[in-house]
C-alpha atoms as a PDB file:
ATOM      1  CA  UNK A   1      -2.406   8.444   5.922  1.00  0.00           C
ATOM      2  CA  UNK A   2      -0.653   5.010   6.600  1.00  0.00           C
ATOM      3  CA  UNK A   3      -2.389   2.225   4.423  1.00  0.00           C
ATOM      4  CA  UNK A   4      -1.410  -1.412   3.328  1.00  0.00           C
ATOM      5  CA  UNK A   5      -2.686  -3.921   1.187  1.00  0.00           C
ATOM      6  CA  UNK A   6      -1.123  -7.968  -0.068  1.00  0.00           C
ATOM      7  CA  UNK A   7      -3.050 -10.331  -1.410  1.00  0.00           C
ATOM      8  CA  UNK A   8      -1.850 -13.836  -0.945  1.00  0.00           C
ATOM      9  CA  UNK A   9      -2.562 -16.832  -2.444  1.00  0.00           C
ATOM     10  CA  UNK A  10      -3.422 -19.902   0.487  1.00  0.00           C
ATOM     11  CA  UNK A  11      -3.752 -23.518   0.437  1.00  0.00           C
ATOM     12  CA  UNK A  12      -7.266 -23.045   1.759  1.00  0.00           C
ATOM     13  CA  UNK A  13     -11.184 -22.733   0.758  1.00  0.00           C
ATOM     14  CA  UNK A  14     -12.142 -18.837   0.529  1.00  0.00           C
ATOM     15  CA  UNK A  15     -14.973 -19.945   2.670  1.00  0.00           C
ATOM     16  CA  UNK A  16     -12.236 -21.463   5.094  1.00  0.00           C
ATOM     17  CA  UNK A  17     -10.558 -18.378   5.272  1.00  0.00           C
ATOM     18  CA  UNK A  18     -13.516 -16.177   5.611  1.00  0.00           C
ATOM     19  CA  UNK A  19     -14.584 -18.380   8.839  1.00  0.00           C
ATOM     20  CA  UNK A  20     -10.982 -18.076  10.381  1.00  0.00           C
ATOM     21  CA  UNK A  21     -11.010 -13.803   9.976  1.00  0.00           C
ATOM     22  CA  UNK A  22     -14.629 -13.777  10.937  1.00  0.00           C
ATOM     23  CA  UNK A  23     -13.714 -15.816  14.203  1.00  0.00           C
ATOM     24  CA  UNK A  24     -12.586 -12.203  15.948  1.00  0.00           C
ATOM     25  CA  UNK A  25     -12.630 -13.674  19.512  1.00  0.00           C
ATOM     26  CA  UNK A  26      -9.464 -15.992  18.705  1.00  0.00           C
ATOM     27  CA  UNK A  27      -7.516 -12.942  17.962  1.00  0.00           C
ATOM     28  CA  UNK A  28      -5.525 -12.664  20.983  1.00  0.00           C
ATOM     29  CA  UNK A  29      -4.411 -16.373  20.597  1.00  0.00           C
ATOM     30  CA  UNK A  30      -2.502 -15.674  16.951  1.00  0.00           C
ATOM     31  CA  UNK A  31      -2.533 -11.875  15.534  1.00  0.00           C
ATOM     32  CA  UNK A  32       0.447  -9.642  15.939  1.00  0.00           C
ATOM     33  CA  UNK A  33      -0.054  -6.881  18.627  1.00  0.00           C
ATOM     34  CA  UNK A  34      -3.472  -8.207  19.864  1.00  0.00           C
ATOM     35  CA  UNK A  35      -3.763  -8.711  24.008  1.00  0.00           C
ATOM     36  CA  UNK A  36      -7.307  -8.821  23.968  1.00  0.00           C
ATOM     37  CA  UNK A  37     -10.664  -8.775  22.228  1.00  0.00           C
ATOM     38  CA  UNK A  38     -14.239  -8.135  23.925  1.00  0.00           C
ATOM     39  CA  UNK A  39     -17.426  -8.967  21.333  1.00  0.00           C
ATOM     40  CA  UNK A  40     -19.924  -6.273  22.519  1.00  0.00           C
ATOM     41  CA  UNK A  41     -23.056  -6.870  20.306  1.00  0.00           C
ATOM     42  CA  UNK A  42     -23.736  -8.789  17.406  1.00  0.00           C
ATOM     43  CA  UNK A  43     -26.379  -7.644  15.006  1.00  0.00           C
ATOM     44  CA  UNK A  44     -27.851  -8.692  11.279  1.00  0.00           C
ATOM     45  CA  UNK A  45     -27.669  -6.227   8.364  1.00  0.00           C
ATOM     46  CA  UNK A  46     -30.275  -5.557   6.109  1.00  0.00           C
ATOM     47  CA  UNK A  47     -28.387  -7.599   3.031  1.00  0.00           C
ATOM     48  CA  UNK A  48     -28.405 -10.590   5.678  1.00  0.00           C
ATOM     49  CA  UNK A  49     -24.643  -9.406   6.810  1.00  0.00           C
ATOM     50  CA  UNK A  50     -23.714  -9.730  10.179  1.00  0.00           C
ATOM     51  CA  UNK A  51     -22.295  -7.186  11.953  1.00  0.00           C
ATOM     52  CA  UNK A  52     -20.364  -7.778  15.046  1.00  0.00           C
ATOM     53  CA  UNK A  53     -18.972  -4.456  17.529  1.00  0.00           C
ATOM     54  CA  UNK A  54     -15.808  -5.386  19.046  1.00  0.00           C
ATOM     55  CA  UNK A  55     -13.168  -3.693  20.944  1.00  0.00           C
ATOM     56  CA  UNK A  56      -9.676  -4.739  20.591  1.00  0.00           C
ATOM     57  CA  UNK A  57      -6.653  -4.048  22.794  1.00  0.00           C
ATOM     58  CA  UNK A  58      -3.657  -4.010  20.900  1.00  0.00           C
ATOM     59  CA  UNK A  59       0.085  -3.503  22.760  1.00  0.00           C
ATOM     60  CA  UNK A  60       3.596  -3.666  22.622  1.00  0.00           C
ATOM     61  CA  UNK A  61       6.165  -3.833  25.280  1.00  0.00           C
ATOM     62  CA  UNK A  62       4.609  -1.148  28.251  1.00  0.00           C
ATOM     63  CA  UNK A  63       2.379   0.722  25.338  1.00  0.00           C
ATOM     64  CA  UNK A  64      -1.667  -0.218  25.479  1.00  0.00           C
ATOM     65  CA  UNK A  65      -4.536   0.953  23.662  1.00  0.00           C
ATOM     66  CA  UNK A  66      -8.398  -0.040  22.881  1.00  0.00           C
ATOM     67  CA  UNK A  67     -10.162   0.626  19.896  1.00  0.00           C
ATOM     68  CA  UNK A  68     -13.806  -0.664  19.358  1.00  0.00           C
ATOM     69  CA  UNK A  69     -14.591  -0.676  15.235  1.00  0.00           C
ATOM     70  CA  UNK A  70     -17.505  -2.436  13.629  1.00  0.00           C
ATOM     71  CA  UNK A  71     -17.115  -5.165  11.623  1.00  0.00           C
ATOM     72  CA  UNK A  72     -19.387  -6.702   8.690  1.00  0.00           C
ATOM     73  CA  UNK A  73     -19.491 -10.057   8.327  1.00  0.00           C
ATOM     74  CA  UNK A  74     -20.736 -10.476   4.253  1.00  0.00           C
ATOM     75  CA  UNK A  75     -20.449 -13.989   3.495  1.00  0.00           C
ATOM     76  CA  UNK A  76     -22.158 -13.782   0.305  1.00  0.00           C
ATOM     77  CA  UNK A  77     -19.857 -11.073  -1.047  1.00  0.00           C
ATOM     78  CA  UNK A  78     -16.791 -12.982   0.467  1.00  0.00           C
ATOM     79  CA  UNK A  79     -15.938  -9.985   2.441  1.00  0.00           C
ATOM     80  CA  UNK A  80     -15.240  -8.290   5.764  1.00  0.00           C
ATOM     81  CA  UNK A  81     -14.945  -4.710   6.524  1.00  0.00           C
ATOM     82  CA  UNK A  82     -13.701  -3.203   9.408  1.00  0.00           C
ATOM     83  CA  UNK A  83     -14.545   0.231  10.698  1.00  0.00           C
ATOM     84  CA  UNK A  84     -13.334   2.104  13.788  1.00  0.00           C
ATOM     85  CA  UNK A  85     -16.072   3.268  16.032  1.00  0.00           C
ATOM     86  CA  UNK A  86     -13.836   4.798  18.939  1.00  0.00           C
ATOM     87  CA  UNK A  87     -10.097   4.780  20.549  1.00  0.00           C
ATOM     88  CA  UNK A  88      -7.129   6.585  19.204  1.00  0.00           C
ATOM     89  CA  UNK A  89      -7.402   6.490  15.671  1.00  0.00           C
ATOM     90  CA  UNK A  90      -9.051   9.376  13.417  1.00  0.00           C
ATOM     91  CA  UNK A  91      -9.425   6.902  11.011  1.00  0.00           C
ATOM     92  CA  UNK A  92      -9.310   3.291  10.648  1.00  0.00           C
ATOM     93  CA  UNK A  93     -10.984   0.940   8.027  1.00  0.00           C
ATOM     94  CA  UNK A  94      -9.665  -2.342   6.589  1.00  0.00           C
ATOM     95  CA  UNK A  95     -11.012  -4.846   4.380  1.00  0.00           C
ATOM     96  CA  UNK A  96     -10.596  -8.352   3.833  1.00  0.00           C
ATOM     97  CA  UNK A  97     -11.737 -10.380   0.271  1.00  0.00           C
ATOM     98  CA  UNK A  98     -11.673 -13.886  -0.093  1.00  0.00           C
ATOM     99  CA  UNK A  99     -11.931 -15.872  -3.420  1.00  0.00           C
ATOM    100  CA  UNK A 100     -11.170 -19.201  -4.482  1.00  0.00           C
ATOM    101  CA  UNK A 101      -8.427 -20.126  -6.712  1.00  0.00           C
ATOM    102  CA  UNK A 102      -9.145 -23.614  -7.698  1.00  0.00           C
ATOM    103  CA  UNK A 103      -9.654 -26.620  -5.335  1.00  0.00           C
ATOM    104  CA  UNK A 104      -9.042 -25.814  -1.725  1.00  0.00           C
ATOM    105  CA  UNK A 105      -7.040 -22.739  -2.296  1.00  0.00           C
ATOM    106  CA  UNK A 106      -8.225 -19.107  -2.327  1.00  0.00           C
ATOM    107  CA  UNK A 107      -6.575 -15.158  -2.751  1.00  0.00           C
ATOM    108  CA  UNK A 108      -6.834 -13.611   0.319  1.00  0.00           C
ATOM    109  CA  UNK A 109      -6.434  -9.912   0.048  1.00  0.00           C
ATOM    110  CA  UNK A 110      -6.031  -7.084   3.124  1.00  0.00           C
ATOM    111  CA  UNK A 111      -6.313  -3.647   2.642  1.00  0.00           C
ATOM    112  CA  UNK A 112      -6.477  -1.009   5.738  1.00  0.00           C
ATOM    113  CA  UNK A 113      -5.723   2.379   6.052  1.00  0.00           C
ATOM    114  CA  UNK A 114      -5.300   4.534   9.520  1.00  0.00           C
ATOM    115  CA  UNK A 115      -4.496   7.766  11.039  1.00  0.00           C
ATOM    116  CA  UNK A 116      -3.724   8.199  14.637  1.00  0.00           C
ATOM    117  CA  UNK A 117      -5.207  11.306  16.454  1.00  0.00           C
ATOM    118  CA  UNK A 118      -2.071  11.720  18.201  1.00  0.00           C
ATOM    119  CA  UNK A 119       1.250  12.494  16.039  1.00  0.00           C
ATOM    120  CA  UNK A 120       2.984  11.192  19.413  1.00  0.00           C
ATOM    121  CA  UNK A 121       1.166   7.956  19.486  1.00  0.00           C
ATOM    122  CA  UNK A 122       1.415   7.784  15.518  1.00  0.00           C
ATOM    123  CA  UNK A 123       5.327   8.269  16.316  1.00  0.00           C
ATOM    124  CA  UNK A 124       6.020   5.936  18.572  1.00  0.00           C
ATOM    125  CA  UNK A 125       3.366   3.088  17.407  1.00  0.00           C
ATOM    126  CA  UNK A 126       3.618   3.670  13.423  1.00  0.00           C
ATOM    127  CA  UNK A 127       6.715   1.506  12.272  1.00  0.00           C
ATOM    128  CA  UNK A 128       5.529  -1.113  14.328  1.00  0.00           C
ATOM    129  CA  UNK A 129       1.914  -0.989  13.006  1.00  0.00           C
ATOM    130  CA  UNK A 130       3.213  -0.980   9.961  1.00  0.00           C
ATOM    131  CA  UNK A 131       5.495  -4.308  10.706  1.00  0.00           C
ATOM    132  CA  UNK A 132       2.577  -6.116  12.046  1.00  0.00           C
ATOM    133  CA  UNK A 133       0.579  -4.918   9.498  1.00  0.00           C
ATOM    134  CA  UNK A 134       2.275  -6.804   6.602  1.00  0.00           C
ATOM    135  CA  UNK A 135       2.821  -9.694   8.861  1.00  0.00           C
ATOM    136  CA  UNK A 136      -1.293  -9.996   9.261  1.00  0.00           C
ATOM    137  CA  UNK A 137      -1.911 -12.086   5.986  1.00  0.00           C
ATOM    138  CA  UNK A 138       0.708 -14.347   6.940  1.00  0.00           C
ATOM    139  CA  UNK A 139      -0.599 -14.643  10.608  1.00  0.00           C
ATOM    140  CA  UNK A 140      -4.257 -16.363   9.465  1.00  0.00           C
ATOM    141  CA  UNK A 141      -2.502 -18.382   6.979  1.00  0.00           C
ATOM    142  CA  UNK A 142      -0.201 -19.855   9.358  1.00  0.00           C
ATOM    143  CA  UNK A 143      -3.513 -20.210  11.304  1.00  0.00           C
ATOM    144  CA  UNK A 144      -5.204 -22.075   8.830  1.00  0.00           C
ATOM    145  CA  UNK A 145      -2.167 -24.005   8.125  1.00  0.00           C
ATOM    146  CA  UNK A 146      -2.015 -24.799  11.611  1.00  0.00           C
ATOM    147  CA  UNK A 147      -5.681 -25.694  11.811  1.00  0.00           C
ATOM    148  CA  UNK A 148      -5.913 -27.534   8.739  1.00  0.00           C
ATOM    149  CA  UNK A 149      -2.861 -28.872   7.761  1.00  0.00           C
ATOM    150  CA  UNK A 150      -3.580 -31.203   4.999  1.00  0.00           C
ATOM    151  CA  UNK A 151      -1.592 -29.353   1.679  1.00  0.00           C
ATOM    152  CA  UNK A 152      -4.180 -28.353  -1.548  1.00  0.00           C
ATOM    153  CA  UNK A 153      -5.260 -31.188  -3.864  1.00  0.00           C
END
């Protein structure tokens, strides 16, 4: 199974960061392969989590697919997890943590793992799910950067 994790060190809060992956709707304006994102439902979680069911279209070139997943919003653990619901993965799950690293500057890691249900899909998107997978980290940093672009303290 295809997985991936970085962890990067930003010029930006963890709680800064957190907000800006959290903010799913803004995808399509900034993350690699995403054309579209539809919020379906947004709920609480017992631990006082959010938990927000999305669907996503990703694409490249004339290739197009949806996926909804589920995605917990735990601000008070500093972390997001993302779990596919439906579309054509067998399995897909990725996490984000956020922690500060002195003043206004945090480690941002990304983990995710994935499995298409077609090996014909898997063939012809993989390498480039895989590219725009390690560019991810540096897509919300750029993000922030852009956002906020004052340099750390």
């Amino acid at each position: 199974m295809p997985s991936f994790r970085t962890t990067r060190r930003v010029r930006h809060s963890a709680s800064a960061m957190f907000d800006l992956v959290a903010d799913v709707e803004r995808y399509p304006e900034f993350v690699p392969l995403c054309q579209a994102l539809r919020v379906r439902r947004h709920a609480s979680a017992p631990n006082g989590a959010e938990i927000v069911i999305a669907e996503m279209e990703i694409g490249y070139k004339a290739i197009r697919e949806r996926f909804t997943s589920r995605v917990t919003l735990d601000r008070a653990a500093q972390k997001i997890i993302v779990e596919y619901i439906d579309g054509p993965f067998s399995h897909m799950q990725n996490v984000w943590t956020f922690a500060d690293d002195g003043p206004d500057a945090s480690n941002v890691e990304f983990f995710i793992d994935y499995q298409f249900k077609s090996r014909i899909l898997g063939a012809l998107m993989g390498s480039m799910f895989d590219t725009a997978f390690r560019r991810f980290t540096a897509a919300f940093e750029a993000r922030a950067d852009a956002l906020d672009p004052k340099p750390a303290g």
